[in-house]
GROMACS .gro file of C-alpha atoms in nm:
model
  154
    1UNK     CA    1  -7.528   0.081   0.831
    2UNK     CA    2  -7.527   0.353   0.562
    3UNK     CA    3  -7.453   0.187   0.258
    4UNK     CA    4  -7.486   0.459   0.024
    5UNK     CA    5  -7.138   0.583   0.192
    6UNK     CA    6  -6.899   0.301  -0.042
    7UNK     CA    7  -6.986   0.548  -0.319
    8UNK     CA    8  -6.758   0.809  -0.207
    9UNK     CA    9  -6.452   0.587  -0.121
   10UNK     CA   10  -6.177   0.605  -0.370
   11UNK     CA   11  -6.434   0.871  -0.580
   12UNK     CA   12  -6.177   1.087  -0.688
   13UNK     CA   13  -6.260   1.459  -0.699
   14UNK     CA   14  -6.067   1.570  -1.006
   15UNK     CA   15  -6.115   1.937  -0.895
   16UNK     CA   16  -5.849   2.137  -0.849
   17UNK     CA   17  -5.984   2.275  -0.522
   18UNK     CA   18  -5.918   1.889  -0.363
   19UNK     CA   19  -5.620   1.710  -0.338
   20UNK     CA   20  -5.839   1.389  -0.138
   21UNK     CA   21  -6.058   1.144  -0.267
   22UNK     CA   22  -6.466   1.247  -0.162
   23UNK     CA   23  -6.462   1.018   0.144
   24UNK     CA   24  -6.109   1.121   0.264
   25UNK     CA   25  -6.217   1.456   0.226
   26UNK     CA   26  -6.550   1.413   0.431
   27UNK     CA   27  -6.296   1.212   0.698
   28UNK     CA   28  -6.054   1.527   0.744
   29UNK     CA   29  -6.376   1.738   0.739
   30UNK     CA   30  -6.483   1.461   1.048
   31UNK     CA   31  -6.130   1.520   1.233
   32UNK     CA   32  -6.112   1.907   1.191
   33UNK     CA   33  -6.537   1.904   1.314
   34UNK     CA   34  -6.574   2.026   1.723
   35UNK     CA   35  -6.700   1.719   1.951
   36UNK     CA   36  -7.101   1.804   1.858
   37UNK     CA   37  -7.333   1.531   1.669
   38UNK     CA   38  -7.533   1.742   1.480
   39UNK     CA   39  -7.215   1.900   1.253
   40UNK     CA   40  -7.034   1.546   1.240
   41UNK     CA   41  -7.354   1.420   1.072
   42UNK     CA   42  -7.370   1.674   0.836
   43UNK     CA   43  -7.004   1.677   0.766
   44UNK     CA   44  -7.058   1.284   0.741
   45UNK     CA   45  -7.318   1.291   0.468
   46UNK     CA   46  -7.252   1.629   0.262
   47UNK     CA   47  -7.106   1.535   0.005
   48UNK     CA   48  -7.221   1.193  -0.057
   49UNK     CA   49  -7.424   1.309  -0.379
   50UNK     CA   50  -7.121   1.403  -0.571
   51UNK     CA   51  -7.144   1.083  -0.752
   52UNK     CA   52  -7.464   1.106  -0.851
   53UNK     CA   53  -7.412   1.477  -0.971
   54UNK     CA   54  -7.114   1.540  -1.114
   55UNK     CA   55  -7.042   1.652  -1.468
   56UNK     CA   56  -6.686   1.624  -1.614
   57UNK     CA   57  -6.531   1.902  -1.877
   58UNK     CA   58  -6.153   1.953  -1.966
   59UNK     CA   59  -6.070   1.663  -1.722
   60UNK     CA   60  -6.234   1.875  -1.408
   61UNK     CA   61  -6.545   1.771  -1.251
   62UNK     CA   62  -6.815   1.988  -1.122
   63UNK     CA   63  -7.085   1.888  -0.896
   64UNK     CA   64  -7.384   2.132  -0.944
   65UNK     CA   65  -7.653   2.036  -0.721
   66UNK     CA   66  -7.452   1.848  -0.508
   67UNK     CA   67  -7.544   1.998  -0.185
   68UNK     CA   68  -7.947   1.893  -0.270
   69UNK     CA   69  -7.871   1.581  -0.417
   70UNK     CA   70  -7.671   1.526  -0.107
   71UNK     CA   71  -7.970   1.626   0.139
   72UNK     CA   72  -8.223   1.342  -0.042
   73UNK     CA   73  -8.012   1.104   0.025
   74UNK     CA   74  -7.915   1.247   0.348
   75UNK     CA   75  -8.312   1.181   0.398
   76UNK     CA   76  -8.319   0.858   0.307
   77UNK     CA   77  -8.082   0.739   0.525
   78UNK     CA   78  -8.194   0.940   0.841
   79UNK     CA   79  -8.535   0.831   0.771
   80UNK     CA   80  -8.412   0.435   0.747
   81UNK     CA   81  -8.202   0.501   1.069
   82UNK     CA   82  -8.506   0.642   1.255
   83UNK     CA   83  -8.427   0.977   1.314
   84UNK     CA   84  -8.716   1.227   1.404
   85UNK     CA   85  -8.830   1.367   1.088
   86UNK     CA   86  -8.764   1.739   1.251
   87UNK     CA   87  -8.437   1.643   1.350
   88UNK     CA   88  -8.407   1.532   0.980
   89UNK     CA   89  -8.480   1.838   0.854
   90UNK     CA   90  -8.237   2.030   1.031
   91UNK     CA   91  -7.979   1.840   0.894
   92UNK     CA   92  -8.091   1.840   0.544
   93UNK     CA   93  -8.093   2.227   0.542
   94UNK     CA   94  -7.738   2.245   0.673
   95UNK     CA   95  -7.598   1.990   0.388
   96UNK     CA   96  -7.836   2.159   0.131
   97UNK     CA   97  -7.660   2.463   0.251
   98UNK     CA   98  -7.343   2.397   0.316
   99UNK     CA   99  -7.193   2.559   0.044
  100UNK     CA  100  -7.384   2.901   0.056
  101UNK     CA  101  -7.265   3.173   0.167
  102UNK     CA  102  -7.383   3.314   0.446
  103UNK     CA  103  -7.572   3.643   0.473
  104UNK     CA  104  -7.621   3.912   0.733
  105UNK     CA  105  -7.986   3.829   0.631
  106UNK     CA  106  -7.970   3.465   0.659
  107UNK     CA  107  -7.795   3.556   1.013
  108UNK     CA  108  -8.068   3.794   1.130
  109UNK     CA  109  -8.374   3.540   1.043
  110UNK     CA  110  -8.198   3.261   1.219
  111UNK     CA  111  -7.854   3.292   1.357
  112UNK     CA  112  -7.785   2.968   1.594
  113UNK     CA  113  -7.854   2.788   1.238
  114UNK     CA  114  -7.640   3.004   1.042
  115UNK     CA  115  -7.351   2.954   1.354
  116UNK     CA  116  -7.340   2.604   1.295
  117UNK     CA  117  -7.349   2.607   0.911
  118UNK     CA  118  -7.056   2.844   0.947
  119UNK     CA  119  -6.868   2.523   1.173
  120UNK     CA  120  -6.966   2.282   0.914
  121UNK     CA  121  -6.796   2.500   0.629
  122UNK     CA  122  -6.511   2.571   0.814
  123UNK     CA  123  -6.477   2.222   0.868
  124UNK     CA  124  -6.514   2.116   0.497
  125UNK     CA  125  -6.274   2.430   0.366
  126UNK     CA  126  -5.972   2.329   0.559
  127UNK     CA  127  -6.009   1.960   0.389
  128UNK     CA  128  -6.006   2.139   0.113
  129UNK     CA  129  -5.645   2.165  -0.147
  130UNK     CA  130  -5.443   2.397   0.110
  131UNK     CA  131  -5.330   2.597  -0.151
  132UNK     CA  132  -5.663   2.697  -0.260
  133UNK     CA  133  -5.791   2.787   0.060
  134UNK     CA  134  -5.738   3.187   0.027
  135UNK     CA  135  -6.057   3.335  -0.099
  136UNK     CA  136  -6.261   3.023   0.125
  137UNK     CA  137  -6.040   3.209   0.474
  138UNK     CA  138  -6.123   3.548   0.390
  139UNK     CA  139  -6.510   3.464   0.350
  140UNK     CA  140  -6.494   3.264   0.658
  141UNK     CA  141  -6.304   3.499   0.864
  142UNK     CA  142  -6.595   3.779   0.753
  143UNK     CA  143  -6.905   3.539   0.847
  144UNK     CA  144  -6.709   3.503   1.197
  145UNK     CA  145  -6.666   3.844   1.238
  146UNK     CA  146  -7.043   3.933   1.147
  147UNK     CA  147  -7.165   3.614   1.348
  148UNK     CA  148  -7.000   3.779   1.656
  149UNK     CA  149  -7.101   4.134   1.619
  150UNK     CA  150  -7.434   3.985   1.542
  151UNK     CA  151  -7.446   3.800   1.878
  152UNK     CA  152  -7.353   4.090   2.078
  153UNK     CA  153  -7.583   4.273   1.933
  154UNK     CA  154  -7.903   4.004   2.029
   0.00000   0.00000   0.00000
């Protein structure tokens, strides 16, 4: 059904902030998600551009881009499975996204977005090298904190 999902199987990270191959990764990112569609699909398909992207120096690879590149082909694939092109969207923003940080800003223009890009990156830091997960906690911890102030205050 989604093809384009091989490329990530045995695609080995070689980043020191992973310790799984991309498509284990995206699985432990799947098992860690809450039971909701919407942030299992993006976990699914947001990182599926790292082979297209990445760049290799000193042995490490980088992936600049990765969240776009990730969202076309996130398209491509929701538009060839016949999801509703708004629907679509959506989910291209939060993969596009998924590795931004989250502002106060960002919360205050549209906070039931920014609440589930903050699941979707809590999901895909703990399948992340759990040695290296420090400075990813603290920032996570902080957008939870503001997220909640932020919805009492609504």
């Amino acid at each position: 059904i989604i093809p384009e999902l091989k490329e990530i199987i045995n695609f080995n990270h070689k980043h020191p902030h992973h310790h799984l191959d991309v498509f284990n990764h995206t699985l432990l990112a799947l098992a860690l998600s809450p039971n909701d569609f919407t942030i299992r699909l993006v976990l699914l398909l947001h990182d599926i551009g790292k082979p297209v992207c990445f760049t290799e120096e000193n042995d490490v690879k980088h992936y600049p881009n990765h969240g776009v590149v990730s969202s076309m082909i996130a398209k491509t694939i929701l538009t060839r499975l016949n999801f509703d092109s708004e629907y679509i969207d959506v989910i291209c923003n939060l993969i596009a996204q998924h590795d931004e940080k989250i502002t106060i800003d960002d919360i205050k223009e549209n906070y039931d977005f920014c609440y589930i890009l903050y699941q979707i990156q809590y999901c895909d830091a703990l399948a992340h090298h759990p040695l290296k997960l420090e400075s990813r906690i603290a920032y996570l911890k902080e957008t939870e904190s503001i997220l909640k102030n932020y919805s009492f205050s609504r």
